[in-house]
Coordinates of C-alpha atoms and ligand atoms in Angstrom, one line a residue:
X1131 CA -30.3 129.7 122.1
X1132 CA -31.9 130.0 118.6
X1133 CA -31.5 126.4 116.5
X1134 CA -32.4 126.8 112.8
X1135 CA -33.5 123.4 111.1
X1136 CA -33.8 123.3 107.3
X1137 CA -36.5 125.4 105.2
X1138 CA -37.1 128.8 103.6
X1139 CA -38.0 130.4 106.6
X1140 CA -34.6 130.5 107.6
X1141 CA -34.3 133.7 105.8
X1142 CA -36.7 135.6 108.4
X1143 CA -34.7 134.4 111.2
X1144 CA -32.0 137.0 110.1
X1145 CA -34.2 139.6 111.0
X1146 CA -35.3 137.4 114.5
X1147 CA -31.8 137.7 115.8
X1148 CA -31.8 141.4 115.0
X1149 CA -34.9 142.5 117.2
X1150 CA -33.4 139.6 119.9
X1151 CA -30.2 141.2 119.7
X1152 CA -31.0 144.7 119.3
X1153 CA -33.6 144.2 122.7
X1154 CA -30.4 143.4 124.3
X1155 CA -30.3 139.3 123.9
X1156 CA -27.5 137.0 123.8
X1157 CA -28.0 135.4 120.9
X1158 CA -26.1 131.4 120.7
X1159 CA -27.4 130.4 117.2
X1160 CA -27.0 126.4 116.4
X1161 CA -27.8 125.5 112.7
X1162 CA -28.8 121.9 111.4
X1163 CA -26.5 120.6 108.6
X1164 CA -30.0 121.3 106.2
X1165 CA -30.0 125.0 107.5
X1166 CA -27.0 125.8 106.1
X1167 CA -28.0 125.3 102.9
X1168 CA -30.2 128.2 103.6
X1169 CA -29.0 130.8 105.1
X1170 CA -24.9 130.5 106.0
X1171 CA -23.0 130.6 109.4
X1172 CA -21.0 133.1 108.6
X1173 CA -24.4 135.6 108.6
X1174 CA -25.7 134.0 111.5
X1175 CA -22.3 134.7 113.0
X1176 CA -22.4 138.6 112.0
X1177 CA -26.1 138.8 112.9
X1178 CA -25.6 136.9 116.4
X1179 CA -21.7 138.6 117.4
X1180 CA -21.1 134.8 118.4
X1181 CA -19.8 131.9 116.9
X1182 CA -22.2 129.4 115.2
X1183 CA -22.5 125.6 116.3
X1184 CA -23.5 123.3 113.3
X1185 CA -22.0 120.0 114.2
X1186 CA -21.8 117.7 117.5
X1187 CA -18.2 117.3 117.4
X1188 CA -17.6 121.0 117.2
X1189 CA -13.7 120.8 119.1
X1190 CA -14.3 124.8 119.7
X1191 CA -15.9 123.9 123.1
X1192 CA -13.4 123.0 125.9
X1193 CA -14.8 119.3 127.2
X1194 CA -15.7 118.3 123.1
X1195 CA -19.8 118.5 125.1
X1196 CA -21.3 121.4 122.8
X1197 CA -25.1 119.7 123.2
X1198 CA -24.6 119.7 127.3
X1199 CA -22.5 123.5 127.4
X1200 CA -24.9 124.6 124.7
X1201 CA -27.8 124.0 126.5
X1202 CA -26.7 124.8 130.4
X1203 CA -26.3 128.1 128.9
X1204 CA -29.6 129.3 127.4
X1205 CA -32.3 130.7 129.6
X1206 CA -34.5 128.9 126.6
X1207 CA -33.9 127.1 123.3
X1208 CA -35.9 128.1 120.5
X1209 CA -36.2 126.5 117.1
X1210 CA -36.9 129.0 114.0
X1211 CA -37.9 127.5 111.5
X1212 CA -39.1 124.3 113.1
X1213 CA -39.1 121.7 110.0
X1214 CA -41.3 118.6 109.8
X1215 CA -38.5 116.5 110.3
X1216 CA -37.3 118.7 113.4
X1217 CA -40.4 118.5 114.8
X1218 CA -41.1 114.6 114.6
X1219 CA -37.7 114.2 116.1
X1220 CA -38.3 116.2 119.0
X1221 CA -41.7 114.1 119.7
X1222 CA -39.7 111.3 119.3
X1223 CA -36.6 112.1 121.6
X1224 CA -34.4 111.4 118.7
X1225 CA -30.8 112.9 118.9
X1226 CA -28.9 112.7 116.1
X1227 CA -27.4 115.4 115.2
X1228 CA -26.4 118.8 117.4
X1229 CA -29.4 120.7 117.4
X1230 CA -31.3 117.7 118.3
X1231 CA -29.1 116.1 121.3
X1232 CA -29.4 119.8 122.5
X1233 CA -32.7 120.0 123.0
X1234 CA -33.2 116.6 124.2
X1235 CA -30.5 117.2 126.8
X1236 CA -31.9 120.8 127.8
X1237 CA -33.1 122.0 131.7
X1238 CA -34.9 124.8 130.1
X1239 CA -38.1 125.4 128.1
X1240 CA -38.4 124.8 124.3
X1241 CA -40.3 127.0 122.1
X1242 CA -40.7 125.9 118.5
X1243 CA -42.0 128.2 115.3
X1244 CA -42.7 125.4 112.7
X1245 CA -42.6 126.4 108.7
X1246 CA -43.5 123.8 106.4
X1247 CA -45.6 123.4 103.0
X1248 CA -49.6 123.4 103.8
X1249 CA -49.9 119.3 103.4
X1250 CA -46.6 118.6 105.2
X1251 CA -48.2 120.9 108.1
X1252 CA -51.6 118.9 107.9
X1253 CA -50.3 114.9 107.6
X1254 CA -51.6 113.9 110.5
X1255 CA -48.0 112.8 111.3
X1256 CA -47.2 115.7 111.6
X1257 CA -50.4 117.0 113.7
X1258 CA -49.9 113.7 116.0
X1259 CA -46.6 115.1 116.1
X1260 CA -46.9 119.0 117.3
X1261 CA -50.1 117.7 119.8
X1262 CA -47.3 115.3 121.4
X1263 CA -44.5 118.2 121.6
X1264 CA -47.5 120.4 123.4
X1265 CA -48.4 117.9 125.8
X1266 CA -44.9 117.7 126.6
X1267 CA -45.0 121.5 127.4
X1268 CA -43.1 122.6 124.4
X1269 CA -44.6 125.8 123.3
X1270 CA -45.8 126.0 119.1
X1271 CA -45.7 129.8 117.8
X1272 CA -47.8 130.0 115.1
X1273 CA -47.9 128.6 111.8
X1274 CA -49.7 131.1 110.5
X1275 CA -51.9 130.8 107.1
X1276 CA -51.1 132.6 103.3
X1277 CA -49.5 132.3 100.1
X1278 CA -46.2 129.5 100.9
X1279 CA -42.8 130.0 99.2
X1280 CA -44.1 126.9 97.1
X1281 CA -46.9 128.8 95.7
X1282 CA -49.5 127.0 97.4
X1283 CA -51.7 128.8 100.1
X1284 CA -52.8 127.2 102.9
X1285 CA -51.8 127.0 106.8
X1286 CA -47.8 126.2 107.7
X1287 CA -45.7 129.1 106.4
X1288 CA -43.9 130.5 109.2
X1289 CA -45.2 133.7 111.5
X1290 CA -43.4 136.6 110.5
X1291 CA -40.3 137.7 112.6
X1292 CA -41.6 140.6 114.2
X1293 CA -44.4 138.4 116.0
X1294 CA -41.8 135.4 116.4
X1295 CA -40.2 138.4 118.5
X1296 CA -42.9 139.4 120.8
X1297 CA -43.9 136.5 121.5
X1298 CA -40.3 135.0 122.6
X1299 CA -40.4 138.8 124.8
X1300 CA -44.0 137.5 126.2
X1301 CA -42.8 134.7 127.2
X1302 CA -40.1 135.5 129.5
X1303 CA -42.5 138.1 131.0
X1304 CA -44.0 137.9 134.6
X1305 CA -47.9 136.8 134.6
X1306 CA -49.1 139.1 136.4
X1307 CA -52.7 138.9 134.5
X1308 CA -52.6 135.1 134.2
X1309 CA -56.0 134.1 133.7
X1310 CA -57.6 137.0 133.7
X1311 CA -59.4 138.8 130.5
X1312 CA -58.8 142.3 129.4
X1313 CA -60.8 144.6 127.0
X1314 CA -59.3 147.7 125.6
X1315 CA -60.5 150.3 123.6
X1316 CA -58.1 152.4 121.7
X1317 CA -57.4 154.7 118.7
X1318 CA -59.6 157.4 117.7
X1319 CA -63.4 157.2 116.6
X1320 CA -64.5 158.5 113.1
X1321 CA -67.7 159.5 112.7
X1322 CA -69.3 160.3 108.8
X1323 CA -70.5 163.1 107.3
X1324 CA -71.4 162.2 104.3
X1325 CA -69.8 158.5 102.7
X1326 CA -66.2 160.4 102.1
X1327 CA -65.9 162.4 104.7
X1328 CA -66.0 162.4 108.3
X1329 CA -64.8 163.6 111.8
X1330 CA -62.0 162.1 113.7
X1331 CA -59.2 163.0 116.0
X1332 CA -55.2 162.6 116.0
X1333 CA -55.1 159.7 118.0
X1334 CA -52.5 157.2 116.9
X1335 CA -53.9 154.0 119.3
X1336 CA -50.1 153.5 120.5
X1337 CA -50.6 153.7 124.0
X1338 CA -54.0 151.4 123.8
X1339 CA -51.9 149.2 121.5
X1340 CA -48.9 148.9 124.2
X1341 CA -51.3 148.2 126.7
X1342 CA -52.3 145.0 125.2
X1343 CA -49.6 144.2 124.0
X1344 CA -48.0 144.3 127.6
X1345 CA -51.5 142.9 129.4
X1346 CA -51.1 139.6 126.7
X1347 CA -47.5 139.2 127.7
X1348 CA -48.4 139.5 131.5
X1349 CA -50.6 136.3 130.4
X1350 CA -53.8 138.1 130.2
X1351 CA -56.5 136.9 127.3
X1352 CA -56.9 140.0 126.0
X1353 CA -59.5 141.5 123.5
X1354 CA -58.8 144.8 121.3
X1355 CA -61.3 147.1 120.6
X1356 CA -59.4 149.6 118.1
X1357 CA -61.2 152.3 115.9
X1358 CA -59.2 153.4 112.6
X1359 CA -55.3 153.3 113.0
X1360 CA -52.8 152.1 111.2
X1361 CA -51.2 149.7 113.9
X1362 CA -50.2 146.1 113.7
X1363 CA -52.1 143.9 116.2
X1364 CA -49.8 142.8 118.4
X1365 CA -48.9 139.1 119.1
X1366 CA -51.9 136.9 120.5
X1367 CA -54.4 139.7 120.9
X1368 CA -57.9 139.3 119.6
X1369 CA -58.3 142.6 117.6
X1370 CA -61.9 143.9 116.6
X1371 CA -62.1 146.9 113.9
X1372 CA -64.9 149.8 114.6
X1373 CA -65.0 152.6 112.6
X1374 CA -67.7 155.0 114.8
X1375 CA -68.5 155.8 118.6
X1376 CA -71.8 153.5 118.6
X1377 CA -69.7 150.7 116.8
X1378 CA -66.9 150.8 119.3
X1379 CA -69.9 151.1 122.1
X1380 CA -71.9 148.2 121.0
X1381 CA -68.1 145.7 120.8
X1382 CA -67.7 146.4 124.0
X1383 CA -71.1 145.6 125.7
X1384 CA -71.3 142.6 124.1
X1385 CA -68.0 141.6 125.1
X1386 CA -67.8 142.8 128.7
X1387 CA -69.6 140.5 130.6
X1388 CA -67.0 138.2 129.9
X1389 CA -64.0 140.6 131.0
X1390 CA -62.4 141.4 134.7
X1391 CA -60.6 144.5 133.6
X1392 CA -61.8 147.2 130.9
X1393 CA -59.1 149.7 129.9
X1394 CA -60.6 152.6 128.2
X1395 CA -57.8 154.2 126.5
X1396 CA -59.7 155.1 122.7
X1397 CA -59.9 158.8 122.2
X1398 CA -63.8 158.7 121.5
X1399 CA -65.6 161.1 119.4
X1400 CA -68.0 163.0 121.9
X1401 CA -70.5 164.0 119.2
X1402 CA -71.2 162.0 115.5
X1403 CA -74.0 163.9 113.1
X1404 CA -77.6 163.2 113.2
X1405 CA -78.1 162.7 109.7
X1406 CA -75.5 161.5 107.7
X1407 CA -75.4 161.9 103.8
X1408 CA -76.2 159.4 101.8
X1409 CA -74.7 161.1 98.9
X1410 CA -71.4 163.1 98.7
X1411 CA -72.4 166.6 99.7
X1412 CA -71.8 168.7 96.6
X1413 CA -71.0 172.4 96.9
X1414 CA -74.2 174.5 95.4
X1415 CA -74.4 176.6 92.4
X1416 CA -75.2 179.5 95.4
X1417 CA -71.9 178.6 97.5
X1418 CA -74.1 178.1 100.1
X1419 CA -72.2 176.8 103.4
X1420 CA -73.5 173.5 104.4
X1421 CA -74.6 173.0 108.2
X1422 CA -75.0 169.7 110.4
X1423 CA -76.7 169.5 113.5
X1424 CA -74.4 167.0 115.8
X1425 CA -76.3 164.3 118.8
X1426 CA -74.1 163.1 121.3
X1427 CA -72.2 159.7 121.1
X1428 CA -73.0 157.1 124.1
X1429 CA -70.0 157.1 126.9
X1430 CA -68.6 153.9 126.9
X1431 CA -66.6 153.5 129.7
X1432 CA -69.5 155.6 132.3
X1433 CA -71.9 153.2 130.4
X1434 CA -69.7 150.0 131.6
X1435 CA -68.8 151.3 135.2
X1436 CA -72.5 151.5 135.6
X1437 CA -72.9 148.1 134.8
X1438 CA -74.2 146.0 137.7
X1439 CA -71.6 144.0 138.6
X1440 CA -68.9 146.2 136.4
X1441 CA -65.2 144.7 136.0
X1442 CA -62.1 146.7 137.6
X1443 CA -62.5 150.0 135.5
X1444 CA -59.6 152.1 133.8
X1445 CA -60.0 155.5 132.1
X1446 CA -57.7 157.4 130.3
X1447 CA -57.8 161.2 129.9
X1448 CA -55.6 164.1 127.9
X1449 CA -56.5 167.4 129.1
X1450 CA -55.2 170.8 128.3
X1451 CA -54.4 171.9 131.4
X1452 CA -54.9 171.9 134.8
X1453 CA -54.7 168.0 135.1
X1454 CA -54.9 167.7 138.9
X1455 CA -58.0 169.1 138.8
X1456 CA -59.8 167.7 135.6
X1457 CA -58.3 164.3 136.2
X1458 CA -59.9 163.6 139.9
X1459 CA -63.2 165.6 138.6
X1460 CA -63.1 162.8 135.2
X1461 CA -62.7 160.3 137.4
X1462 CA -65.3 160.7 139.9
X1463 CA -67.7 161.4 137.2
X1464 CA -67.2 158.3 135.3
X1465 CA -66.8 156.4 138.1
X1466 CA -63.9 154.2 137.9
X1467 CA -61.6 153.6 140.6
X1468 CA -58.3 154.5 138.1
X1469 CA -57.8 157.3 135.9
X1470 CA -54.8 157.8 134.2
X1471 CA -54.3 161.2 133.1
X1472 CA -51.7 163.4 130.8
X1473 CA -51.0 166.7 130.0
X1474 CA -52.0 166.3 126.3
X1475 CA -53.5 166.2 123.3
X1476 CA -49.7 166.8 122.1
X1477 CA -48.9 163.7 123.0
X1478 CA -50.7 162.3 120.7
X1479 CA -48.7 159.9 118.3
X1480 CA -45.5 160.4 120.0
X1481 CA -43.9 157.1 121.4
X1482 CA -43.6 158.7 125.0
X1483 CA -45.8 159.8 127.6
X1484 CA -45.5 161.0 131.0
X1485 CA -48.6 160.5 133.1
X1486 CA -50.4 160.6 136.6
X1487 CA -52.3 158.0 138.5
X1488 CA -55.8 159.3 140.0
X1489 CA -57.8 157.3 142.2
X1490 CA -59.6 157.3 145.6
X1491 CA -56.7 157.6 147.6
X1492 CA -54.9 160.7 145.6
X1493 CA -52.6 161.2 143.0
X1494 CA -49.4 159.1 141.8
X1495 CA -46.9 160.4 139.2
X1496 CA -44.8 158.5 137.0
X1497 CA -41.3 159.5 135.1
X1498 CA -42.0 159.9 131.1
X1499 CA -41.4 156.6 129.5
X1500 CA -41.6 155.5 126.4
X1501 CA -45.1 153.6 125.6
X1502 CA -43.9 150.5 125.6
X1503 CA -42.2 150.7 129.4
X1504 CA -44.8 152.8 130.1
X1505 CA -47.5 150.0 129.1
X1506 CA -46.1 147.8 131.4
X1507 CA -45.7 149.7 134.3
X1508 CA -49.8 150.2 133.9
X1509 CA -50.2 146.7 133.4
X1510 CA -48.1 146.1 137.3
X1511 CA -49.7 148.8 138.7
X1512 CA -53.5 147.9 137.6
X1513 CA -52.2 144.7 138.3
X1514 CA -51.8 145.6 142.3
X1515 CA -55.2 147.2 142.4
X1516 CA -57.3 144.0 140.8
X1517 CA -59.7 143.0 143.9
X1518 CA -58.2 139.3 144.9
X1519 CA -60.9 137.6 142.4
X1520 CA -61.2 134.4 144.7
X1521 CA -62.4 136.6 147.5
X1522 CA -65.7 137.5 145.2
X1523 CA -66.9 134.2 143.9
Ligands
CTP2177 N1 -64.7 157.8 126.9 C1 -65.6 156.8 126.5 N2 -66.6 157.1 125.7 C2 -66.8 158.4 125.3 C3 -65.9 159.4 125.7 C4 -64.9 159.1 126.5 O1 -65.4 155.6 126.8 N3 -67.9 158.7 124.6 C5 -63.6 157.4 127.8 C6 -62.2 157.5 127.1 O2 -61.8 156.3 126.5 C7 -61.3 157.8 128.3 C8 -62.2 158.6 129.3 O3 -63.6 158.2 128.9 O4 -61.0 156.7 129.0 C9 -62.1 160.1 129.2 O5 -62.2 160.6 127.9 P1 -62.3 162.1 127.6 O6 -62.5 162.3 126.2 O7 -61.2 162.8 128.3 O8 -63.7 162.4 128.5 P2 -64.9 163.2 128.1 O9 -66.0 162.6 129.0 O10 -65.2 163.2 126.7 O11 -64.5 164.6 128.7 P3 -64.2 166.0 128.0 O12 -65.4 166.8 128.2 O13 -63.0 166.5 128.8 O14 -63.9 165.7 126.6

């Protein structure tokens, strides 16, 4: 059930009902009387494939009850955009109108993504207001902060829809990770030459990016450790930018003491230059080739396996050929209990990937998937492997 109370933001909940819809969602949409003066029905309608409910006395439902039928229905209610008014209802237990006499009669959880202007958002009404609804278990998505449709900037205006998306498709995923705290590495590394050029690899970060995405919506706190890529972080993961091997080396020691699972997925430059320009390097007058002597780049993930008390360790490996082999002889030598190897490097920024699971006990194939799937099946099956955590302390 998606209930849309009145405000600007209703626009971007066009686009909400898409990706719900799309993702295979039955969309009920239910519309305040100030909604409508938004965005109309009649797109909700063509958006949703069903009819829209704006008023309590709707005759379209057979016992004249649209707030109890409504409601009974929906495996959740969510309210997009949440107005300061909807809100201070809901905190209130008012019921007035349809949307409201919905919720308050509901047997299923409440989500609410409130939009308002930056002042509205911080009247401490309003803040008494939202910390009430949370103690009550409703869930708040968002605000987030920026320029508002009032020209004010300032926290309040809605989070877009595409993270109003994933984090209704987090929601209703199983916590498998709940509690625990992942870091990731992913993307490639670039390493300088000189201050405009450098070396790097094709790495996209997808797969590194699907895995935190699916660890956060298995209810894992999860940190990002991404080199260059041009990826949107996804909903309620901490995202830290590196640029080089050392960078993306010295993030994660000083944030793995705090972790139970490291995922080492980043495609790592092995080498970076020993000396690196501080100038452009010009070409000479005697078209002489320049030459640069490389040092080698610190391994991260053997570097946190050999950590005294290191957390459950996955690594990640393309090879060329022959992966049976190089996968068990990668993983032994890092030491991690998982490896999870491919047949690449052409599958590098493709959205599938077909890979094998290495570890102590042998070798475990999985069908090719798209990375998102794919991401989530990891998450399960690193999941199953995590050493039962209240056996160690
Ligand atoms: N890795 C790392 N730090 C490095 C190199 C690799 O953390 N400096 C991690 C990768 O993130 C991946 C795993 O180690 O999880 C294997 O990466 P790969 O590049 O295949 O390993 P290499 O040790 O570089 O082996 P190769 O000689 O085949 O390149």
């Amino acid at each position: 059930m998606l209930g849309l109370t009145g405000g600007i933001a209703c626009y971007k909940i066009a686009e909400l009902t898409r990706l719900l819809t799309k993702a295979g969602a039955t969309v009920q949409v239910a519309m305040t009387e100030a909604a409508t003066q938004f965005i109309t029905p009649v797109t909700m309608q063509a958006l949703s494939g069903r009819p829209v409910y704006t008023s309590q006395w709707d005759a379209r439902i057979d016992n004249n009850m649209p707030h109890i039928d409504l409601s009974r229905e929906a495996d959740a209610i969510v309210i997009a955009p949440a107005s300061t008014d909807f809100l201070a209802k809901l905190a209130h237990g008012m019921a007035d109108d349809l949307l409201s006499t919905l919720c308050i009669a509901r047997d299923c959880p409440l989500l609410v993504v409130p939009a308002m202007n930056r002042q509205m958002w911080m009247n401490p009404a309003t803040q008494r207001n939202v910390a009430q609804l949370r103690a009550d278990g409703v869930l708040v998505l968002g605000p987030d902060s920026g320029s508002q449709a009032c020209g004010e900037v300032g926290d309040g205006r809605m989070i877009e829809p595409e993270a109003a998306y994933e984090a209704i498709v987090s929601f209703f995923q199983p916590k498998m990770l709940s509690g625990r705290r992942v870091l990731i590495t992913a993307g490639p590394t670039f390493e300088p030459l000189d201050p405009v050029r450098g070396i790097t690899n094709l790495s996209s970060g997808k797969m590194g990016f699907a895995l935190a995405r699916a660890a956060q919506q298995a209810g894992a706190d999860v940190h990002l450790v991404a080199g260059p890529v041009t990826l949107d972080t996804p909903w309620g993961v901490f995202r830290e930018d590196v640029q080089t091997a050392q960078q993306m080396h010295d993030a994660v020691m000083q944030a793995v003491a705090d972790c139970d699972i490291f995922i080492a997925v980043a495609a790592v430059a092995d080498w970076r230059a020993n000396h690196v320009s501080e100038h452009k390097i010009k070409k000479t007058a005697d078209r002489k080739l320049p030459s640069f002597a490389f040092v080698e780049n610190p391994d991260i993930l053997a570097a946190v396996a050999k950590l005294p008390h290191p957390p459950f360790c996955v690594g990640f490996a393309a090879e060329s050929g022959n992966l049976d082999a190089n996968g068990e002889e990668k993983r032994v030598r890092k030491n991690v209990p998982l490896l999870i190897g491919n047949l690449g490097p052409q599958t590098f920024g493709r959205d599938d990937n077909e890979v094998a699971l290495f570890e102590a006990g042998g070798v475990t194939r999985l069908p090719r998937a798209d990375k998102t799937t794919l991401a989530q099946t990891l998450i399960g099956e690193i999941a199953r492997r995590l050493p039962d955590m209240s056996l160690i302390s």
